[in-house]
Tab-separated table of C-alpha atoms in Angstrom:
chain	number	residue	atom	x	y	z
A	738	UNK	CA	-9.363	-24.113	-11.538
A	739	UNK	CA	-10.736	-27.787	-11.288
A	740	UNK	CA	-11.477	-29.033	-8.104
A	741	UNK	CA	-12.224	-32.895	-9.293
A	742	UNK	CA	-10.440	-34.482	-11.748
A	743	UNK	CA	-12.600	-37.746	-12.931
A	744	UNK	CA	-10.658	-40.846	-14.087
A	745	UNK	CA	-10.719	-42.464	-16.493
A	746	UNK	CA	-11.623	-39.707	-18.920
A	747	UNK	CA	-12.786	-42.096	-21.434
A	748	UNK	CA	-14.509	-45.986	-20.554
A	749	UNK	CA	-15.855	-48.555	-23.228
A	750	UNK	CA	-17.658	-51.559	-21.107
A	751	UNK	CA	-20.109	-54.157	-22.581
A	752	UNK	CA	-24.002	-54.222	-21.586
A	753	UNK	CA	-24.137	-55.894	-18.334
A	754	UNK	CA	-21.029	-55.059	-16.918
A	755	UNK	CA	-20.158	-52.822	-13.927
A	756	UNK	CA	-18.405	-49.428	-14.699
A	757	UNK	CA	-16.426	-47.472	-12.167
A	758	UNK	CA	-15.259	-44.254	-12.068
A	759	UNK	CA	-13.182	-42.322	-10.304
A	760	UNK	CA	-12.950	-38.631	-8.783
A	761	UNK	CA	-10.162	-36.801	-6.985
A	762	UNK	CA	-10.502	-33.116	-5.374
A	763	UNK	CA	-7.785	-31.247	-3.475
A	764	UNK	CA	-9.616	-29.159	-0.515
A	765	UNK	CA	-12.064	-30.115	2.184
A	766	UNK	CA	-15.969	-30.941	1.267
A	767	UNK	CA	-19.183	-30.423	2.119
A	768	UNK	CA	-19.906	-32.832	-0.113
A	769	UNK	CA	-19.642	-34.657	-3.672
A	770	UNK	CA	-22.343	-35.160	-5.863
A	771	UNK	CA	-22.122	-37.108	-9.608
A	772	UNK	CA	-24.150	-35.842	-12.702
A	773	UNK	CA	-24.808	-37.527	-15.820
A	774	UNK	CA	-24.681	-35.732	-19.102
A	775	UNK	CA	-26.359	-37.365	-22.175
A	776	UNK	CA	-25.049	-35.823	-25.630
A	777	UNK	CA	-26.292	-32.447	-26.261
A	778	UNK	CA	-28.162	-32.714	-23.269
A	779	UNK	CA	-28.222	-30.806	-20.070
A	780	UNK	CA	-26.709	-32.431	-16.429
A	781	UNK	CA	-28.854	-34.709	-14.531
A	782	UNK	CA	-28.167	-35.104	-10.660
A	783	UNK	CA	-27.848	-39.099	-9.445
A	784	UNK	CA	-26.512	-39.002	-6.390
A	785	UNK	CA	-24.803	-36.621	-3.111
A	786	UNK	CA	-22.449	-37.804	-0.652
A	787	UNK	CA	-21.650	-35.772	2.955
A	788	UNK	CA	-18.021	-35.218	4.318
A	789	UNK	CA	-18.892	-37.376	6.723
A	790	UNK	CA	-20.855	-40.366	4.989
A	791	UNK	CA	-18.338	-43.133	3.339
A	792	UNK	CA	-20.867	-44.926	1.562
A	793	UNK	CA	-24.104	-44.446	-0.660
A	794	UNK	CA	-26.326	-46.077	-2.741
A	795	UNK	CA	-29.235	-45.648	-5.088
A	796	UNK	CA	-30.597	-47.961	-7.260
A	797	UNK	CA	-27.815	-49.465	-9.418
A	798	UNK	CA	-24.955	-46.621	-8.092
A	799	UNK	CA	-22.790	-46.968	-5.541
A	800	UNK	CA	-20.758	-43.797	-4.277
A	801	UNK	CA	-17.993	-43.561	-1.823
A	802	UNK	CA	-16.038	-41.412	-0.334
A	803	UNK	CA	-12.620	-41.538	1.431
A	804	UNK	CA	-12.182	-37.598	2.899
A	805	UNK	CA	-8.481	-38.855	4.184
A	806	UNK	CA	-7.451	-39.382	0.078
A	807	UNK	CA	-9.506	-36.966	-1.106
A	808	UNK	CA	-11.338	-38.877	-3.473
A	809	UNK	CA	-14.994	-40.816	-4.391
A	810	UNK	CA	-15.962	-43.337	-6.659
A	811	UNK	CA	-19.038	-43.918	-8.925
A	812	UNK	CA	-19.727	-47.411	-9.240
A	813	UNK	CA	-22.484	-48.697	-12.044
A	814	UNK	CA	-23.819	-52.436	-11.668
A	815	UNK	CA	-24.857	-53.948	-14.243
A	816	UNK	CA	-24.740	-51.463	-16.686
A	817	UNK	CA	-27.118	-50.783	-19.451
A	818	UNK	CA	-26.652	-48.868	-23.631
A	819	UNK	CA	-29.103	-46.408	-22.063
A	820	UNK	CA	-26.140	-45.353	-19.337
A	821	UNK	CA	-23.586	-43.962	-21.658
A	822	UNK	CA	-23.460	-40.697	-21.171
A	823	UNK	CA	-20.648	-38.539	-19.670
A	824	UNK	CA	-20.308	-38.396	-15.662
A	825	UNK	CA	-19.648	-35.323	-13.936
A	826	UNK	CA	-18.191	-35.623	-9.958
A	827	UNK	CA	-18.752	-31.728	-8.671
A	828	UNK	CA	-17.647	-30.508	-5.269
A	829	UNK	CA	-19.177	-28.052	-2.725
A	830	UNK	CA	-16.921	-26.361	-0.266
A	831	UNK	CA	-19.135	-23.435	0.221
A	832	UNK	CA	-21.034	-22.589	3.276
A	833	UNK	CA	-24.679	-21.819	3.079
A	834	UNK	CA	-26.215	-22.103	-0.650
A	835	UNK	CA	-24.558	-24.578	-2.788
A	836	UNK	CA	-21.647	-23.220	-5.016
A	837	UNK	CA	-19.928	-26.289	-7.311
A	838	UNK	CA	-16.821	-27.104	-9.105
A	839	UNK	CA	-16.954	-29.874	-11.595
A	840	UNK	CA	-14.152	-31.776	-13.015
A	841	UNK	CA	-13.872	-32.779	-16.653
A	842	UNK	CA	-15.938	-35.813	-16.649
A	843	UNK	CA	-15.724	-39.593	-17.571
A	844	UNK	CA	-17.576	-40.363	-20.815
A	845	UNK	CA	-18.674	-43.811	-20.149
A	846	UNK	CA	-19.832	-46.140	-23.960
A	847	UNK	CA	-21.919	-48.945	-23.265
A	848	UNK	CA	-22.303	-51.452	-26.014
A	849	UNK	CA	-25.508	-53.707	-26.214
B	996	UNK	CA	-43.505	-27.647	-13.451
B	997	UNK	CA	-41.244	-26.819	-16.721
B	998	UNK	CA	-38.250	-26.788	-14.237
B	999	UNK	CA	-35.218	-24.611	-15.929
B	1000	UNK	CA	-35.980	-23.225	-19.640
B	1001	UNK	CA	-33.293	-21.676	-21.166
B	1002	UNK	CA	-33.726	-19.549	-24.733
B	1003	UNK	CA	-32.646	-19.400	-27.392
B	1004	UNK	CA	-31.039	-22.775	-27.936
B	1005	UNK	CA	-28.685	-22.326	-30.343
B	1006	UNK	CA	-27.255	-18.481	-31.172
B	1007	UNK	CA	-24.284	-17.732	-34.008
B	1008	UNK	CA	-23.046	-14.008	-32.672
B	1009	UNK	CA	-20.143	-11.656	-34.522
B	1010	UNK	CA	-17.668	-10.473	-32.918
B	1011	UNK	CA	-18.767	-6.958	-30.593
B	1012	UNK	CA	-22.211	-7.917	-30.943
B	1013	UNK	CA	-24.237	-8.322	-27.471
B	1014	UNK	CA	-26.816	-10.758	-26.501
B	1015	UNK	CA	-28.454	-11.695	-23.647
B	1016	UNK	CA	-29.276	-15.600	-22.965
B	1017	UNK	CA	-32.478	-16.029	-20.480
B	1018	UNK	CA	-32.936	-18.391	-17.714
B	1019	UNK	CA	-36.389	-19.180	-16.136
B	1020	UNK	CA	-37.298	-21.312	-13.546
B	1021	UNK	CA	-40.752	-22.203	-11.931
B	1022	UNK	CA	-39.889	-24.004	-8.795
B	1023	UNK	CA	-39.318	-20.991	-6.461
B	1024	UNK	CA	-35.638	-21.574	-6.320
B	1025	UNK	CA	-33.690	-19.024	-4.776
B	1026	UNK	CA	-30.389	-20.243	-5.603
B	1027	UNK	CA	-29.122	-19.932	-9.836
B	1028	UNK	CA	-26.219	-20.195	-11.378
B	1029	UNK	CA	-24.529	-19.858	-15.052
B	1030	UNK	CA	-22.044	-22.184	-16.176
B	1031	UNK	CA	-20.126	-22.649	-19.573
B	1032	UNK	CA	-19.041	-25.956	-20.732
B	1033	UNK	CA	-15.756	-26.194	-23.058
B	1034	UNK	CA	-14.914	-29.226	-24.644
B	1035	UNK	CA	-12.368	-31.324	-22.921
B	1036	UNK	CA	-12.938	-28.711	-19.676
B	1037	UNK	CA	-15.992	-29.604	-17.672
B	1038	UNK	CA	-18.734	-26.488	-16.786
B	1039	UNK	CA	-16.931	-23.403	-14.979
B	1040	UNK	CA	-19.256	-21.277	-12.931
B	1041	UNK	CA	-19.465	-17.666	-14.401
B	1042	UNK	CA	-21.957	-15.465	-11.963
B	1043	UNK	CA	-24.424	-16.574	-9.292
B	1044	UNK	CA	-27.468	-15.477	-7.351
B	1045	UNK	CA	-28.987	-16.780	-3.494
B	1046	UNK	CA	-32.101	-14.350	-4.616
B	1047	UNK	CA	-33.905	-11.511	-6.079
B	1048	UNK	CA	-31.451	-8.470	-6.349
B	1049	UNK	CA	-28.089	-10.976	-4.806
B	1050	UNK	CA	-25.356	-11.707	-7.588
B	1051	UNK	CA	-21.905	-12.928	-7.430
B	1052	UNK	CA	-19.083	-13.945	-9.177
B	1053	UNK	CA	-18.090	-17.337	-10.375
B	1054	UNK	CA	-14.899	-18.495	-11.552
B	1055	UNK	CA	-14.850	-16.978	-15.037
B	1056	UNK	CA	-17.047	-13.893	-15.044
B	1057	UNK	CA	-14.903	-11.709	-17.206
B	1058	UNK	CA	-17.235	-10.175	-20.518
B	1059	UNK	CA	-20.854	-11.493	-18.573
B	1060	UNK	CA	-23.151	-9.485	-16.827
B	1061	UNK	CA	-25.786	-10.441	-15.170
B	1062	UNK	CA	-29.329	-8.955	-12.552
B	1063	UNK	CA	-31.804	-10.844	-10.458
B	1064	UNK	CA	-35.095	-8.789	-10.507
B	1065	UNK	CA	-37.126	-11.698	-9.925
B	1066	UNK	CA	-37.203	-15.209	-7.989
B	1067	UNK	CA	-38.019	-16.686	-11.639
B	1068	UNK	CA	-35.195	-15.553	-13.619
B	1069	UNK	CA	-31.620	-14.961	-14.384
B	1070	UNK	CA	-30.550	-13.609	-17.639
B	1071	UNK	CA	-26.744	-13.989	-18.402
B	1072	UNK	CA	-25.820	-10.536	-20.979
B	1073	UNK	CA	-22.478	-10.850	-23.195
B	1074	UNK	CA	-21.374	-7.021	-23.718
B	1075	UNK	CA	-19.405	-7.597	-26.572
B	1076	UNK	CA	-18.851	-10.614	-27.776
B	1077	UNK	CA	-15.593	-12.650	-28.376
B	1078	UNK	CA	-14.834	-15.620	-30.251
B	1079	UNK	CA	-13.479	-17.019	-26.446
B	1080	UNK	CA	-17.065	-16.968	-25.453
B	1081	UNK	CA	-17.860	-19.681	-27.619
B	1082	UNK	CA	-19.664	-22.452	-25.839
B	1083	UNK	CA	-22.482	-24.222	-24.646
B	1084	UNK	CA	-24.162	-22.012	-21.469
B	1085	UNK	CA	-25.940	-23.981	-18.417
B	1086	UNK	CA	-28.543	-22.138	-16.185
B	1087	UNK	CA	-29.026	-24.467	-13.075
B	1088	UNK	CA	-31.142	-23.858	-9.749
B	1089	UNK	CA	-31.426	-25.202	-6.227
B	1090	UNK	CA	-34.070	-24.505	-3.273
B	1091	UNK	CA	-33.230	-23.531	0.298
B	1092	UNK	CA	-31.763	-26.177	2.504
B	1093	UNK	CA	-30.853	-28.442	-0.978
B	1094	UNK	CA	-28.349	-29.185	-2.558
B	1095	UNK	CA	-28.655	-30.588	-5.476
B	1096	UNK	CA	-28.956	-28.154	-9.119
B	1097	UNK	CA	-31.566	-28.692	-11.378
B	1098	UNK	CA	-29.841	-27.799	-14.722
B	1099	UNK	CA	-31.645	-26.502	-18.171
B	1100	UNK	CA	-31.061	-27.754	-21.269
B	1101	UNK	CA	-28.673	-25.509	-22.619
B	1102	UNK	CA	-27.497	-22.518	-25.083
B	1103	UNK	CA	-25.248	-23.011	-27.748
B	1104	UNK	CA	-23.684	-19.816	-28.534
B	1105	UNK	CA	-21.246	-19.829	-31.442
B	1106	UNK	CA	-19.167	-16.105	-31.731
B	1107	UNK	CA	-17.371	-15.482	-35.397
């Protein structure tokens, strides 16, 4: 069953704009991370967030997380035609080596 | 380092037939994994390993078998294939104490 459900599942922004997405997950965390999935392409890791961190950032992404709602955000600034892609939030509740559940994903268009 | 190779990329099975789709990795990960991705349904985890001769069961494991003689690799064997096992395969690895997966590129396996 799916652990994170991303929203929206579909985004269409313009080159320069900021693109958000969101994640929801139904049991306790040891932590969130996003991947990015270019077409045809294998996932690429961008960022992890802790149970007990509330904010992140690297580079132009901005994660947080709010453990009381049970959800996390992706946040893009000033996006660029190279980011669309699809975006993947996947959870770890396991103890010891990391065991994920993804959600569907977000495919995000940027147009130049 | 190659990181994760996967082979073959793309594979058109019939029905019954077996296969077995190889995973390799060359950074002395302990941790793999196999996933499937579905349209429209994110990646499901199918079996896992935390080392050499350690396996376990994913979400969907049902028709996949799967051994881990060596640090290096993790083949994923389909017994007898079924049209359901359509889909694009993952392999995916993380190191002690980390996180993060490292993902290959990906098998395409089409079953008539």
């Amino acid at each position: 069953s799916q652990q994170g459900e991303e929203d929206p599942q579909a985004l269409s922004i313009q080159e320069g704009e900021n693109a958000t997405m969101n994640c929801s997950y139904k049991t306790s965390i040891n932590n969130l991370q996003w991947y990015r999935q270019n077409s045809g392409r294998g996932l690429v890791h961008l960022i992890l967030i802790r149970s007990n961190e509330r904010e992140k950032h690297s580079g132009r992404l901005r994660v947080t997380l709010d453990t009381s709602k049970k959800s996390s955000s992706l946040l893009i600034t000033a996006s660029r035609a190279a980011d669309t892609a699809s975006y993947f939030c996947a959870t770890d509740t396991s103890s010891g080596y990391s065991t994920l559940t993804f959600g569907k994903g977000t495919m995000l268009l940027v147009s130049p | 380092n190659a990181g994760v190779t996967q082979t073959p990329k793309f594979q058109v099975l019939k029905t019954g037939q077996s296969m077995t789709l190889q995973c390799a990795q060359d950074m002395n990960h302990e941790y793999m994994s196999w996933y499937r991705q579905d349209p429209g349904m994110g990646l499901r985890l199918i079996h896992y390993s935390v080392g050499a001769g350690i396996t376990d069961q994913g979400e969907v494991p049902n028709g996949y078998n799967v051994s881990r003689s060596t640090t290096e690799d993790f083949p994923l064997r389909l017994l007898s294939a079924a049209p359901s096992q359509t889909s694009v395969y993952f392999c995916a690895s993380s190191g002690a104490g980390y996180d993060e997966q490292f993902f290959g590129p990906g098998t395409r396996l089409t079953v008539l």
